[in-house]
Short mmCIF file of C-alpha atoms in Angstrom, two decimals:
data_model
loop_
_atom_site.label_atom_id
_atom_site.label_comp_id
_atom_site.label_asym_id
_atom_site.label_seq_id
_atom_site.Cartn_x
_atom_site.Cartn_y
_atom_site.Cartn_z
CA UNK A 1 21.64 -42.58 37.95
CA UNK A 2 19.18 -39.86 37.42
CA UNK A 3 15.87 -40.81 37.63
CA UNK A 4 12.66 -38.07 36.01
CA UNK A 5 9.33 -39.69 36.43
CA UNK A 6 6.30 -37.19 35.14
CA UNK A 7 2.61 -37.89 35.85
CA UNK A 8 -0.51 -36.05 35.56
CA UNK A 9 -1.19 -35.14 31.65
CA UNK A 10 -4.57 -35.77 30.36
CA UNK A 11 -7.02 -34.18 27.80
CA UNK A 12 -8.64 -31.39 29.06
CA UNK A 13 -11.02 -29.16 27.29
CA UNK A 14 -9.73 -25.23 26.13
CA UNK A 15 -10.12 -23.06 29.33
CA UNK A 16 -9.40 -26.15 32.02
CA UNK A 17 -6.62 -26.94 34.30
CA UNK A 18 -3.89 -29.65 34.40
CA UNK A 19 -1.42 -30.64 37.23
CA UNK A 20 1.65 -32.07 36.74
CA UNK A 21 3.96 -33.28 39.04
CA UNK A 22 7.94 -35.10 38.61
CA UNK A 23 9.77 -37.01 41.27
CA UNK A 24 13.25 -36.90 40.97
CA UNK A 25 15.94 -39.70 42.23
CA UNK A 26 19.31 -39.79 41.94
CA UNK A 27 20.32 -36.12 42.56
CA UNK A 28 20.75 -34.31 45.56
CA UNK A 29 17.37 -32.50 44.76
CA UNK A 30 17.55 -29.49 46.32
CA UNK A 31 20.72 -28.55 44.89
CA UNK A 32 19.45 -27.72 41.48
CA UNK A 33 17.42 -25.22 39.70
CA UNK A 34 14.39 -27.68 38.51
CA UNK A 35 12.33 -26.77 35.23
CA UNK A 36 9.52 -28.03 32.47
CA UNK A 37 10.06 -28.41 28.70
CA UNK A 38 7.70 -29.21 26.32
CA UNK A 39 7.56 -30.49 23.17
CA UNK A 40 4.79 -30.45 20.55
CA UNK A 41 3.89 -32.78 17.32
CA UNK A 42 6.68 -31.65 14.75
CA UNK A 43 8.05 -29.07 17.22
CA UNK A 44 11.63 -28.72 18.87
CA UNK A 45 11.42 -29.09 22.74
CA UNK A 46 10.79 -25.34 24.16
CA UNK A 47 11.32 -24.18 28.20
CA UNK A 48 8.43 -23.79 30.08
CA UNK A 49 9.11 -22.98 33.64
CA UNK A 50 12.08 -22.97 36.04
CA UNK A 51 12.00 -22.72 39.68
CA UNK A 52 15.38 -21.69 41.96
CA UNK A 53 16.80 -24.24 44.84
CA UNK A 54 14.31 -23.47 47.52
CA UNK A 55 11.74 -22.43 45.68
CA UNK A 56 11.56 -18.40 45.85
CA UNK A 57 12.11 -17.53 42.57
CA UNK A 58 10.75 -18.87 39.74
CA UNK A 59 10.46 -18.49 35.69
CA UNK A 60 8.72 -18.46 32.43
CA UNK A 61 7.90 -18.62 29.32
CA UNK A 62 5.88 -15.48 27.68
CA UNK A 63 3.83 -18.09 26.53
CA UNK A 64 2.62 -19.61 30.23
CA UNK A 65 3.34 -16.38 31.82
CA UNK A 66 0.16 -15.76 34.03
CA UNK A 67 -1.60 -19.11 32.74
CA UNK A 68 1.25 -21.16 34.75
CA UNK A 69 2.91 -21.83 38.20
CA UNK A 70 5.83 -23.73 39.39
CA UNK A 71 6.22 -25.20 42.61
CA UNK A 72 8.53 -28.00 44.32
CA UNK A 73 9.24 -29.88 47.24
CA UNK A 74 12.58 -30.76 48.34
CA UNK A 75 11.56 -32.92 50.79
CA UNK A 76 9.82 -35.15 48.40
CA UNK A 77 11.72 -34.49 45.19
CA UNK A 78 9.15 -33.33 43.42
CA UNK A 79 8.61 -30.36 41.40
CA UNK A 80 4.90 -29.37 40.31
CA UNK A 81 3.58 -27.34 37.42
CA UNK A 82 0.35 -26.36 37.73
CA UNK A 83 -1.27 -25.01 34.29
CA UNK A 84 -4.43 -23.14 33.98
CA UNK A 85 -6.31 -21.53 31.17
CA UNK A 86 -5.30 -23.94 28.84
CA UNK A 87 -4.99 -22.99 25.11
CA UNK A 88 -4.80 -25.72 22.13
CA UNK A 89 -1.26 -24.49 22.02
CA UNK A 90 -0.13 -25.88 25.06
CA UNK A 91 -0.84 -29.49 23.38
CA UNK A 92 2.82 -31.53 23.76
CA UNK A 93 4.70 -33.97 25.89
CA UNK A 94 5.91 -32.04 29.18
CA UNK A 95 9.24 -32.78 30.78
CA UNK A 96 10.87 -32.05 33.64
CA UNK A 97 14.75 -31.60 33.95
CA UNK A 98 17.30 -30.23 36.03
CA UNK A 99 18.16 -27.11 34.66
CA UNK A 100 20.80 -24.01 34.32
CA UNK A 101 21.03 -20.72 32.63
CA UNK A 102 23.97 -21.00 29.75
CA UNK A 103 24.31 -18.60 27.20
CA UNK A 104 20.92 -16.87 27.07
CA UNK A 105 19.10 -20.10 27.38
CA UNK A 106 17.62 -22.52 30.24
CA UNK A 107 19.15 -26.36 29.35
CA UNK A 108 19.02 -29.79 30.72
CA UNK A 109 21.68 -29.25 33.57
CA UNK A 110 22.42 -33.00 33.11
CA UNK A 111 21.37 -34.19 29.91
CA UNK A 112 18.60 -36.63 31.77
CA UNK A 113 15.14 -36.67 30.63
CA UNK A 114 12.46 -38.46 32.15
CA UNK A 115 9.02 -40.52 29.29
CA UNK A 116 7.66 -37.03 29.77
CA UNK A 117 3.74 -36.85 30.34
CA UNK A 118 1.38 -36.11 27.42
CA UNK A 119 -0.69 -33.13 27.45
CA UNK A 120 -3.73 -32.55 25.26
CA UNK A 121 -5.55 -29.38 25.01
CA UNK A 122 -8.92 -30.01 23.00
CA UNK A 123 -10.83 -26.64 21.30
#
């Protein structure tokens, strides 16, 4: 059974940084392409950030482009998104998911979704 647990959201002021981090269980981890969704107040749930089996090539949104990184560790199971320059925008629940590339569009690889981790951007 696939397991996504997210930590790390907080409020943080327009300008500051966040970290987020998601263990995964249940999966052979370092087999899949590992991403962030989010999902704001009255909003669907949007891709974020995508990162490739080991790590070397990694993914995102025009929106976070620049303001966000993506890192993981296969060893642990985690995957890590680090988010910087922080716009009221970015206010939502963040996700993490394995994920693929299908038709033109990154997707839940296996239709598992972790509580997600609230993130709140004041300005």
């Amino acid at each position: 059974q696939v397991q996504l647990v997210e930590s790390g959201g907080g409020l943080v002021q327009t300008g500051g940084s966040l970290r987020l981090s998601c263990t995964a269980s249940g999966i052979t981890f370092s087999s899949y392409i590992m991403g962030w969704f989010r999902q704001a107040p009255g909003k669907e749930r949007e891709f974020v950030a995508a990162i490739s089996w080991t790590g070397g090539i990694t993914y995102f949104a025009d929106s976070v482009k620049g303001r966000f990184t993506i890192s993981r560790d296969n060893a642990k199971n985690t995957v890590n998104l680090q988010m910087t320059s922080l716009k009221p925008e970015d206010t939502a629940v963040y996700y993490c998911a394995a994920v693929s590339w299908y038709n033109g569009h990154w997707r839940n690889a296996l239709d598992a979704w972790g509580q997600g981790t609230l993130v709140t951007v004041s300005s």
